[in-house]
Amino acid sequence: MKKALITGINGQDGSYLAEHLLSLGYEVHGMVRRHSVAENQNSRLHHLNDSIHTHYGDLLDYPSLVRVVSKVMPDEIYNLGAMSHVRISFDMPSFTIQTNALGVLNMLEVYRTICPDAKFYQASSSEMFGNSVDEDGVQRLTTSMNPVSPYGCAKVMGFNLVRHYRHAYGLHACNGILFNHESPRRGSNFVTNKVVKGAVGIKKGLQDKLEFGNMDSYRDWGHSKDYVRAMHMILNHETPDEFIVATGETHSVRDLCEVVFSKLGMDYRDYVVQNPKYMRPEELKYLKGDPSKANQILGWEPSYTFESMLDEMIERWENEL
């Protein structure tokens, strides 16, 4: 039985990845940070409590990484732990850089010294491209990286560290450059679930408006379930490499609002207002990824569409609000 260690297992992607690996017969271990409210710590993992093993640790606490990796001795490491909110990275730049860049360095060092025969996956991000777009309106592996947030800057460093450790030490270390991916488990302060939760709340009479920042930023949105399948395929490809995981379609926040409110029989223009406090100091305007390498080499294809993903998210909030 293969053993996998997932940092950030209690996040959206970590919880779906744990489910996917369990379905493949893995022994799954996860590293979690201590929260003062235990329910927040494991809210996405309650249904897996009897199937997974969790360990306290932190990417910035090197001794805890040594302890966890030495105890588990994993065959596969998925480094998903991060400060994951791009807008908040402007408010917490130092913590973001430490966690998303130096935290990767810490994990790579522990991996290199304790279990160098394992395979290592780093959760890289489309935010690394910033506003660089090829002439045909697509971002691909050859597109220059010019990040426009502390989050994006830190992810670029982590990405390059993984490539450096692979080449310098002969490690099976790879990067998945994942474009935006969502699900019913996404935090409600992320724009997709903010839209869905807010629209359902308005429909049920629980609120009367919804505030946003930039309505005309475009993103390539897929479903987390599809993207964790890609993570496993990337890590288990015979040659460690970099892959873009995306749908190849892009929608604006305005499009997102229109689709969600329309599904609920409403016109978003009657309820959505812009608030400058949600604007980023520097905006990322447009993301659209080229997944052709993952399609052709790994055989990966998304199973969800933009609309079927939103249907699932709407159903969650209709049942919970």
mmCIF file of C-alpha atoms in Angstrom:
data_model
loop_
_atom_site.group_PDB
_atom_site.id
_atom_site.type_symbol
_atom_site.label_atom_id
_atom_site.label_comp_id
_atom_site.label_asym_id
_atom_site.label_seq_id
_atom_site.Cartn_x
_atom_site.Cartn_y
_atom_site.Cartn_z
ATOM 1 C CA MET A 1 0.000 0.000 0.000
ATOM 2 C CA LYS A 2 1.402 3.371 -1.024
ATOM 3 C CA LYS A 3 1.574 6.116 1.595
ATOM 4 C CA ALA A 4 0.793 9.713 0.696
ATOM 5 C CA LEU A 5 1.388 12.819 2.808
ATOM 6 C CA ILE A 6 -0.745 15.885 2.034
ATOM 7 C CA THR A 7 0.055 19.275 3.514
ATOM 8 C CA GLY A 8 -3.066 21.407 3.666
ATOM 9 C CA ILE A 9 -5.239 18.291 3.762
ATOM 10 C CA ASN A 10 -8.027 20.238 5.458
ATOM 11 C CA GLY A 11 -8.362 22.643 2.516
ATOM 12 C CA GLN A 12 -10.661 22.296 -0.468
ATOM 13 C CA ASP A 13 -8.096 20.483 -2.635
ATOM 14 C CA GLY A 14 -6.564 18.514 0.212
ATOM 15 C CA SER A 15 -9.887 16.983 1.225
ATOM 16 C CA TYR A 16 -10.796 16.007 -2.339
ATOM 17 C CA LEU A 17 -7.292 14.637 -2.942
ATOM 18 C CA ALA A 18 -7.545 12.534 0.214
ATOM 19 C CA GLU A 19 -10.814 11.050 -1.060
ATOM 20 C CA HIS A 20 -9.298 10.349 -4.464
ATOM 21 C CA LEU A 21 -6.193 8.653 -3.047
ATOM 22 C CA LEU A 22 -8.275 6.558 -0.640
ATOM 23 C CA SER A 23 -10.325 5.356 -3.620
ATOM 24 C CA LEU A 24 -7.055 4.199 -5.205
ATOM 25 C CA GLY A 25 -6.051 2.208 -2.123
ATOM 26 C CA TYR A 26 -3.547 4.625 -0.562
ATOM 27 C CA GLU A 27 -2.754 5.046 3.111
ATOM 28 C CA VAL A 28 -3.377 8.782 3.484
ATOM 29 C CA HIS A 29 -1.670 11.085 5.973
ATOM 30 C CA GLY A 30 -2.276 14.786 6.280
ATOM 31 C CA MET A 31 -0.593 17.671 8.051
ATOM 32 C CA VAL A 32 -2.838 20.246 9.702
ATOM 33 C CA ARG A 33 -2.152 23.475 11.563
ATOM 34 C CA ARG A 34 -3.594 23.830 15.034
ATOM 35 C CA HIS A 35 -6.706 26.031 15.190
ATOM 36 C CA SER A 36 -8.310 27.321 18.375
ATOM 37 C CA VAL A 37 -11.657 25.999 17.098
ATOM 38 C CA ALA A 38 -11.239 22.331 16.223
ATOM 39 C CA GLU A 39 -14.352 22.375 14.029
ATOM 40 C CA ASN A 40 -12.657 24.902 11.732
ATOM 41 C CA GLN A 41 -9.546 22.772 11.646
ATOM 42 C CA ASN A 42 -11.185 19.616 10.305
ATOM 43 C CA SER A 43 -14.515 20.811 8.918
ATOM 44 C CA ARG A 44 -13.856 19.338 5.463
ATOM 45 C CA LEU A 45 -12.524 16.056 6.859
ATOM 46 C CA HIS A 46 -15.214 14.844 9.280
ATOM 47 C CA HIS A 47 -16.419 12.175 6.860
ATOM 48 C CA LEU A 48 -12.840 10.881 6.491
ATOM 49 C CA ASN A 49 -11.813 10.795 10.160
ATOM 50 C CA ASP A 50 -11.761 7.003 10.322
ATOM 51 C CA SER A 51 -9.877 6.649 7.031
ATOM 52 C CA ILE A 52 -6.987 9.118 7.252
ATOM 53 C CA HIS A 53 -4.186 9.949 9.671
ATOM 54 C CA THR A 54 -3.626 13.598 10.608
ATOM 55 C CA HIS A 55 -0.548 15.151 12.194
ATOM 56 C CA TYR A 56 0.021 18.608 13.618
ATOM 57 C CA GLY A 57 2.627 20.626 11.785
ATOM 58 C CA ASP A 58 3.351 23.868 9.971
ATOM 59 C CA LEU A 59 5.344 24.696 6.864
ATOM 60 C CA LEU A 60 7.216 27.364 8.831
ATOM 61 C CA ASP A 61 8.060 25.017 11.717
ATOM 62 C CA TYR A 62 10.951 22.951 10.381
ATOM 63 C CA PRO A 63 11.146 20.539 13.366
ATOM 64 C CA SER A 64 7.479 19.632 12.906
ATOM 65 C CA LEU A 65 8.101 18.823 9.238
ATOM 66 C CA VAL A 66 11.029 16.588 10.188
ATOM 67 C CA ARG A 67 8.888 14.828 12.800
ATOM 68 C CA VAL A 68 5.916 14.239 10.478
ATOM 69 C CA VAL A 69 7.901 13.124 7.418
ATOM 70 C CA SER A 70 10.157 10.850 9.516
ATOM 71 C CA LYS A 71 7.119 9.226 11.097
ATOM 72 C CA VAL A 72 5.156 8.734 7.879
ATOM 73 C CA MET A 73 7.998 8.034 5.427
ATOM 74 C CA PRO A 74 5.667 8.719 2.500
ATOM 75 C CA ASP A 75 5.971 7.431 -1.042
ATOM 76 C CA GLU A 76 4.287 10.595 -2.327
ATOM 77 C CA ILE A 77 4.217 14.145 -0.944
ATOM 78 C CA TYR A 78 1.596 16.640 -2.079
ATOM 79 C CA ASN A 79 2.491 20.137 -0.894
ATOM 80 C CA LEU A 80 -0.868 21.920 -0.983
ATOM 81 C CA GLY A 81 -0.464 23.924 2.220
ATOM 82 C CA ALA A 82 -0.410 27.680 1.592
ATOM 83 C CA MET A 83 -1.816 31.091 2.416
ATOM 84 C CA SER A 84 -4.325 30.647 -0.364
ATOM 85 C CA HIS A 85 -6.276 33.908 -0.648
ATOM 86 C CA VAL A 86 -4.783 36.250 -3.264
ATOM 87 C CA ARG A 87 -6.596 39.408 -2.119
ATOM 88 C CA ILE A 88 -5.614 38.864 1.518
ATOM 89 C CA SER A 89 -1.983 38.356 0.481
ATOM 90 C CA PHE A 90 -1.828 42.142 -0.006
ATOM 91 C CA ASP A 91 -2.792 42.552 3.662
ATOM 92 C CA MET A 92 -0.384 39.841 4.877
ATOM 93 C CA PRO A 93 2.556 39.959 2.429
ATOM 94 C CA SER A 94 5.255 38.795 4.830
ATOM 95 C CA PHE A 95 3.297 35.775 6.063
ATOM 96 C CA THR A 96 2.328 34.931 2.472
ATOM 97 C CA ILE A 97 5.935 35.005 1.265
ATOM 98 C CA GLN A 98 7.132 32.955 4.219
ATOM 99 C CA THR A 99 4.440 30.282 3.884
ATOM 100 C CA ASN A 100 4.189 30.018 0.097
ATOM 101 C CA ALA A 101 7.907 30.351 -0.694
ATOM 102 C CA LEU A 102 10.036 29.538 2.354
ATOM 103 C CA GLY A 103 7.525 26.874 3.342
ATOM 104 C CA VAL A 104 8.191 25.136 0.021
ATOM 105 C CA LEU A 105 11.925 25.356 0.680
ATOM 106 C CA ASN A 106 11.429 23.760 4.105
ATOM 107 C CA MET A 107 9.395 20.908 2.620
ATOM 108 C CA LEU A 108 11.931 20.311 -0.145
ATOM 109 C CA GLU A 109 14.819 20.187 2.334
ATOM 110 C CA VAL A 110 13.012 17.694 4.573
ATOM 111 C CA TYR A 111 12.048 15.632 1.517
ATOM 112 C CA ARG A 112 15.633 15.688 0.184
ATOM 113 C CA THR A 113 17.215 14.624 3.442
ATOM 114 C CA ILE A 114 14.677 12.131 4.820
ATOM 115 C CA CYS A 115 12.900 10.418 1.909
ATOM 116 C CA PRO A 116 14.596 11.393 -1.375
ATOM 117 C CA ASP A 117 13.163 8.374 -3.182
ATOM 118 C CA ALA A 118 9.630 9.676 -2.726
ATOM 119 C CA LYS A 119 7.774 11.743 -5.330
ATOM 120 C CA PHE A 120 6.953 15.397 -4.647
ATOM 121 C CA TYR A 121 4.120 17.529 -6.029
ATOM 122 C CA GLN A 122 4.031 21.311 -5.631
ATOM 123 C CA ALA A 123 0.766 23.225 -5.994
ATOM 124 C CA SER A 124 1.809 26.041 -8.307
ATOM 125 C CA SER A 125 -0.623 28.662 -9.547
ATOM 126 C CA SER A 126 -1.847 30.557 -12.599
ATOM 127 C CA GLU A 127 -1.316 33.710 -10.508
ATOM 128 C CA MET A 128 2.383 33.343 -11.371
ATOM 129 C CA PHE A 129 1.680 34.633 -14.882
ATOM 130 C CA GLY A 130 0.158 37.886 -13.671
ATOM 131 C CA ASN A 131 -0.976 39.967 -16.622
ATOM 132 C CA SER A 132 1.312 38.228 -19.128
ATOM 133 C CA VAL A 133 -0.817 36.779 -21.925
ATOM 134 C CA ASP A 134 0.287 35.360 -25.282
ATOM 135 C CA GLU A 135 -0.993 37.027 -28.447
ATOM 136 C CA ASP A 136 -3.786 34.477 -28.818
ATOM 137 C CA GLY A 137 -5.118 35.279 -25.328
ATOM 138 C CA VAL A 138 -3.777 32.146 -23.626
ATOM 139 C CA GLN A 139 -1.236 31.425 -20.889
ATOM 140 C CA ARG A 140 1.000 28.422 -21.441
ATOM 141 C CA LEU A 141 4.263 27.037 -20.027
ATOM 142 C CA THR A 142 6.308 29.377 -22.238
ATOM 143 C CA THR A 143 4.393 32.510 -21.155
ATOM 144 C CA SER A 144 6.525 34.854 -19.060
ATOM 145 C CA MET A 145 5.786 35.041 -15.348
ATOM 146 C CA ASN A 146 5.092 38.553 -14.073
ATOM 147 C CA PRO A 147 3.010 38.151 -10.912
ATOM 148 C CA VAL A 148 0.928 41.049 -9.612
ATOM 149 C CA SER A 149 0.387 39.986 -5.983
ATOM 150 C CA PRO A 150 2.479 38.811 -3.019
ATOM 151 C CA TYR A 151 0.747 35.455 -3.474
ATOM 152 C CA GLY A 152 1.870 35.203 -7.104
ATOM 153 C CA CYS A 153 5.417 36.303 -6.283
ATOM 154 C CA ALA A 154 5.733 33.646 -3.585
ATOM 155 C CA LYS A 155 4.347 30.953 -5.878
ATOM 156 C CA VAL A 156 6.958 31.815 -8.531
ATOM 157 C CA MET A 157 9.708 31.261 -5.984
ATOM 158 C CA GLY A 158 8.209 27.938 -4.906
ATOM 159 C CA PHE A 159 7.878 26.864 -8.544
ATOM 160 C CA ASN A 160 11.530 27.645 -9.263
ATOM 161 C CA LEU A 161 12.727 25.979 -6.063
ATOM 162 C CA VAL A 162 11.030 22.736 -7.103
ATOM 163 C CA ARG A 163 12.709 22.818 -10.510
ATOM 164 C CA HIS A 164 16.057 23.639 -8.893
ATOM 165 C CA TYR A 165 15.830 20.737 -6.425
ATOM 166 C CA ARG A 166 14.835 18.362 -9.211
ATOM 167 C CA HIS A 167 17.839 19.283 -11.325
ATOM 168 C CA ALA A 168 20.371 19.727 -8.519
ATOM 169 C CA TYR A 169 19.546 16.607 -6.500
ATOM 170 C CA GLY A 170 17.866 14.276 -8.998
ATOM 171 C CA LEU A 171 14.542 14.309 -7.168
ATOM 172 C CA HIS A 172 11.172 13.341 -8.612
ATOM 173 C CA ALA A 173 9.764 16.827 -7.916
ATOM 174 C CA CYS A 174 7.091 18.319 -10.161
ATOM 175 C CA ASN A 175 4.827 21.357 -10.477
ATOM 176 C CA GLY A 176 1.167 21.523 -11.354
ATOM 177 C CA ILE A 177 0.255 25.036 -12.515
ATOM 178 C CA LEU A 178 -3.414 24.972 -11.636
ATOM 179 C CA PHE A 179 -5.774 27.644 -12.860
ATOM 180 C CA ASN A 180 -8.726 28.634 -10.666
ATOM 181 C CA HIS A 181 -10.711 25.686 -9.399
ATOM 182 C CA GLU A 182 -13.770 25.726 -7.178
ATOM 183 C CA SER A 183 -16.321 23.480 -5.495
ATOM 184 C CA PRO A 184 -18.963 23.479 -2.757
ATOM 185 C CA ARG A 185 -16.043 23.210 -0.299
ATOM 186 C CA ARG A 186 -14.471 26.484 -1.383
ATOM 187 C CA GLY A 187 -14.378 29.154 1.347
ATOM 188 C CA SER A 188 -17.170 31.690 1.034
ATOM 189 C CA ASN A 189 -14.726 34.616 0.923
ATOM 190 C CA PHE A 190 -13.541 33.377 -2.496
ATOM 191 C CA VAL A 191 -15.433 35.035 -5.321
ATOM 192 C CA THR A 192 -17.213 31.985 -6.754
ATOM 193 C CA ASN A 193 -18.697 30.804 -3.474
ATOM 194 C CA LYS A 194 -19.298 34.400 -2.393
ATOM 195 C CA VAL A 195 -21.474 34.845 -5.489
ATOM 196 C CA VAL A 196 -23.313 31.551 -5.032
ATOM 197 C CA LYS A 197 -23.881 31.868 -1.288
ATOM 198 C CA GLY A 198 -24.910 35.512 -1.655
ATOM 199 C CA ALA A 199 -27.336 34.816 -4.504
ATOM 200 C CA VAL A 200 -28.983 31.948 -2.617
ATOM 201 C CA GLY A 201 -29.151 34.156 0.493
ATOM 202 C CA ILE A 202 -30.874 36.903 -1.511
ATOM 203 C CA LYS A 203 -33.292 34.387 -3.018
ATOM 204 C CA LYS A 204 -34.200 33.219 0.494
ATOM 205 C CA GLY A 205 -34.582 36.763 1.816
ATOM 206 C CA LEU A 206 -31.539 36.546 4.104
ATOM 207 C CA GLN A 207 -29.782 39.557 2.538
ATOM 208 C CA ASP A 208 -30.601 42.241 0.000
ATOM 209 C CA LYS A 209 -27.321 42.974 -1.812
ATOM 210 C CA LEU A 210 -23.898 41.592 -2.659
ATOM 211 C CA GLU A 211 -20.703 43.656 -2.769
ATOM 212 C CA PHE A 212 -17.724 43.018 -5.056
ATOM 213 C CA GLY A 213 -14.562 44.654 -6.302
ATOM 214 C CA ASN A 214 -13.563 44.250 -9.954
ATOM 215 C CA MET A 215 -16.438 42.751 -11.944
ATOM 216 C CA ASP A 216 -14.474 42.565 -15.196
ATOM 217 C CA SER A 217 -11.584 40.308 -14.232
ATOM 218 C CA TYR A 218 -11.596 37.048 -16.206
ATOM 219 C CA ARG A 219 -10.709 33.618 -14.827
ATOM 220 C CA ASP A 220 -10.429 30.066 -16.127
ATOM 221 C CA TRP A 221 -12.596 28.183 -13.606
ATOM 222 C CA GLY A 222 -12.702 24.395 -13.201
ATOM 223 C CA HIS A 223 -13.761 21.957 -10.469
ATOM 224 C CA SER A 224 -11.413 20.893 -7.681
ATOM 225 C CA LYS A 225 -12.378 17.224 -8.101
ATOM 226 C CA ASP A 226 -11.050 17.270 -11.658
ATOM 227 C CA TYR A 227 -7.899 19.109 -10.641
ATOM 228 C CA VAL A 228 -6.891 16.729 -7.833
ATOM 229 C CA ARG A 229 -7.090 13.880 -10.357
ATOM 230 C CA ALA A 230 -4.600 15.847 -12.417
ATOM 231 C CA MET A 231 -2.304 16.268 -9.396
ATOM 232 C CA HIS A 232 -2.057 12.499 -8.981
ATOM 233 C CA MET A 233 -1.444 12.011 -12.695
ATOM 234 C CA ILE A 234 1.271 14.685 -12.769
ATOM 235 C CA LEU A 235 3.099 13.228 -9.786
ATOM 236 C CA ASN A 236 2.938 9.690 -11.174
ATOM 237 C CA HIS A 237 4.053 10.569 -14.693
ATOM 238 C CA GLU A 238 7.271 8.671 -15.372
ATOM 239 C CA THR A 239 9.279 11.880 -15.771
ATOM 240 C CA PRO A 240 8.938 14.748 -13.256
ATOM 241 C CA ASP A 241 7.806 17.809 -15.148
ATOM 242 C CA GLU A 242 5.573 20.887 -15.205
ATOM 243 C CA PHE A 243 1.971 20.798 -16.414
ATOM 244 C CA ILE A 244 -0.794 23.375 -16.737
ATOM 245 C CA VAL A 245 -4.211 22.258 -15.515
ATOM 246 C CA ALA A 246 -7.048 24.399 -16.875
ATOM 247 C CA THR A 247 -10.293 24.224 -18.841
ATOM 248 C CA GLY A 248 -9.175 26.521 -21.664
ATOM 249 C CA GLU A 249 -12.312 28.636 -21.145
ATOM 250 C CA THR A 250 -12.547 32.000 -19.420
ATOM 251 C CA HIS A 251 -15.428 33.882 -17.782
ATOM 252 C CA SER A 252 -15.611 37.262 -16.058
ATOM 253 C CA VAL A 253 -16.902 37.838 -12.536
ATOM 254 C CA ARG A 254 -19.803 39.611 -14.228
ATOM 255 C CA ASP A 255 -20.495 36.460 -16.295
ATOM 256 C CA LEU A 256 -20.343 34.401 -13.111
ATOM 257 C CA CYS A 257 -22.929 36.642 -11.437
ATOM 258 C CA GLU A 258 -25.192 36.551 -14.469
ATOM 259 C CA VAL A 259 -25.170 32.746 -14.682
ATOM 260 C CA VAL A 260 -25.705 32.133 -10.958
ATOM 261 C CA PHE A 261 -28.468 34.701 -10.487
ATOM 262 C CA SER A 262 -30.181 33.562 -13.694
ATOM 263 C CA LYS A 263 -30.236 29.972 -12.444
ATOM 264 C CA LEU A 264 -32.097 31.298 -9.398
ATOM 265 C CA GLY A 265 -34.537 33.355 -11.480
ATOM 266 C CA MET A 266 -33.027 36.760 -10.716
ATOM 267 C CA ASP A 267 -31.157 39.579 -12.472
ATOM 268 C CA TYR A 268 -27.796 40.186 -10.795
ATOM 269 C CA ARG A 269 -27.933 43.884 -11.719
ATOM 270 C CA ASP A 270 -30.708 44.373 -9.154
ATOM 271 C CA TYR A 271 -28.520 43.182 -6.274
ATOM 272 C CA VAL A 272 -24.783 43.418 -7.041
ATOM 273 C CA VAL A 273 -22.861 46.600 -6.201
ATOM 274 C CA GLN A 274 -19.180 47.454 -6.405
ATOM 275 C CA ASN A 275 -17.252 48.373 -3.271
ATOM 276 C CA PRO A 276 -13.710 49.802 -3.601
ATOM 277 C CA LYS A 277 -12.550 47.969 -0.476
ATOM 278 C CA TYR A 278 -12.602 44.700 -2.424
ATOM 279 C CA MET A 279 -10.351 46.013 -5.206
ATOM 280 C CA ARG A 280 -6.765 44.755 -5.327
ATOM 281 C CA PRO A 281 -3.918 47.305 -5.330
ATOM 282 C CA GLU A 282 -2.866 45.739 -8.644
ATOM 283 C CA GLU A 283 -5.441 43.775 -10.571
ATOM 284 C CA LEU A 284 -4.928 40.513 -12.444
ATOM 285 C CA LYS A 285 -7.196 41.068 -15.431
ATOM 286 C CA TYR A 286 -7.268 37.867 -17.462
ATOM 287 C CA LEU A 287 -6.455 34.181 -17.106
ATOM 288 C CA LYS A 288 -7.000 31.426 -19.653
ATOM 289 C CA GLY A 289 -4.823 28.329 -19.537
ATOM 290 C CA ASP A 290 -3.599 25.933 -22.210
ATOM 291 C CA PRO A 291 -4.067 22.383 -20.847
ATOM 292 C CA SER A 292 -2.989 20.663 -24.092
ATOM 293 C CA LYS A 293 0.154 19.113 -22.578
ATOM 294 C CA ALA A 294 -1.844 17.535 -19.744
ATOM 295 C CA ASN A 295 -4.506 16.432 -22.235
ATOM 296 C CA GLN A 296 -2.039 14.807 -24.626
ATOM 297 C CA ILE A 297 0.609 13.367 -22.298
ATOM 298 C CA LEU A 298 -1.424 12.504 -19.195
ATOM 299 C CA GLY A 299 -4.786 11.893 -20.846
ATOM 300 C CA TRP A 300 -6.433 14.296 -18.414
ATOM 301 C CA GLU A 301 -9.751 15.926 -19.297
ATOM 302 C CA PRO A 302 -12.159 17.804 -17.009
ATOM 303 C CA SER A 303 -15.489 16.119 -16.298
ATOM 304 C CA TYR A 304 -17.251 19.247 -15.025
ATOM 305 C CA THR A 305 -18.365 22.219 -17.086
ATOM 306 C CA PHE A 306 -18.547 25.772 -15.743
ATOM 307 C CA GLU A 307 -22.301 25.449 -15.338
ATOM 308 C CA SER A 308 -22.346 21.959 -13.781
ATOM 309 C CA MET A 309 -19.769 23.157 -11.235
ATOM 310 C CA LEU A 310 -22.026 26.091 -10.323
ATOM 311 C CA ASP A 311 -25.080 23.815 -10.126
ATOM 312 C CA GLU A 312 -23.312 21.737 -7.476
ATOM 313 C CA MET A 313 -22.308 24.844 -5.521
ATOM 314 C CA ILE A 314 -25.844 26.278 -5.667
ATOM 315 C CA GLU A 315 -27.275 22.998 -4.396
ATOM 316 C CA ARG A 316 -24.953 23.113 -1.372
ATOM 317 C CA TRP A 317 -26.120 26.565 -0.255
ATOM 318 C CA GLU A 318 -29.778 25.842 -1.006
ATOM 319 C CA ASN A 319 -29.499 22.959 1.459
ATOM 320 C CA GLU A 320 -27.463 24.811 4.096
ATOM 321 C CA LEU A 321 -28.900 28.327 4.259
#
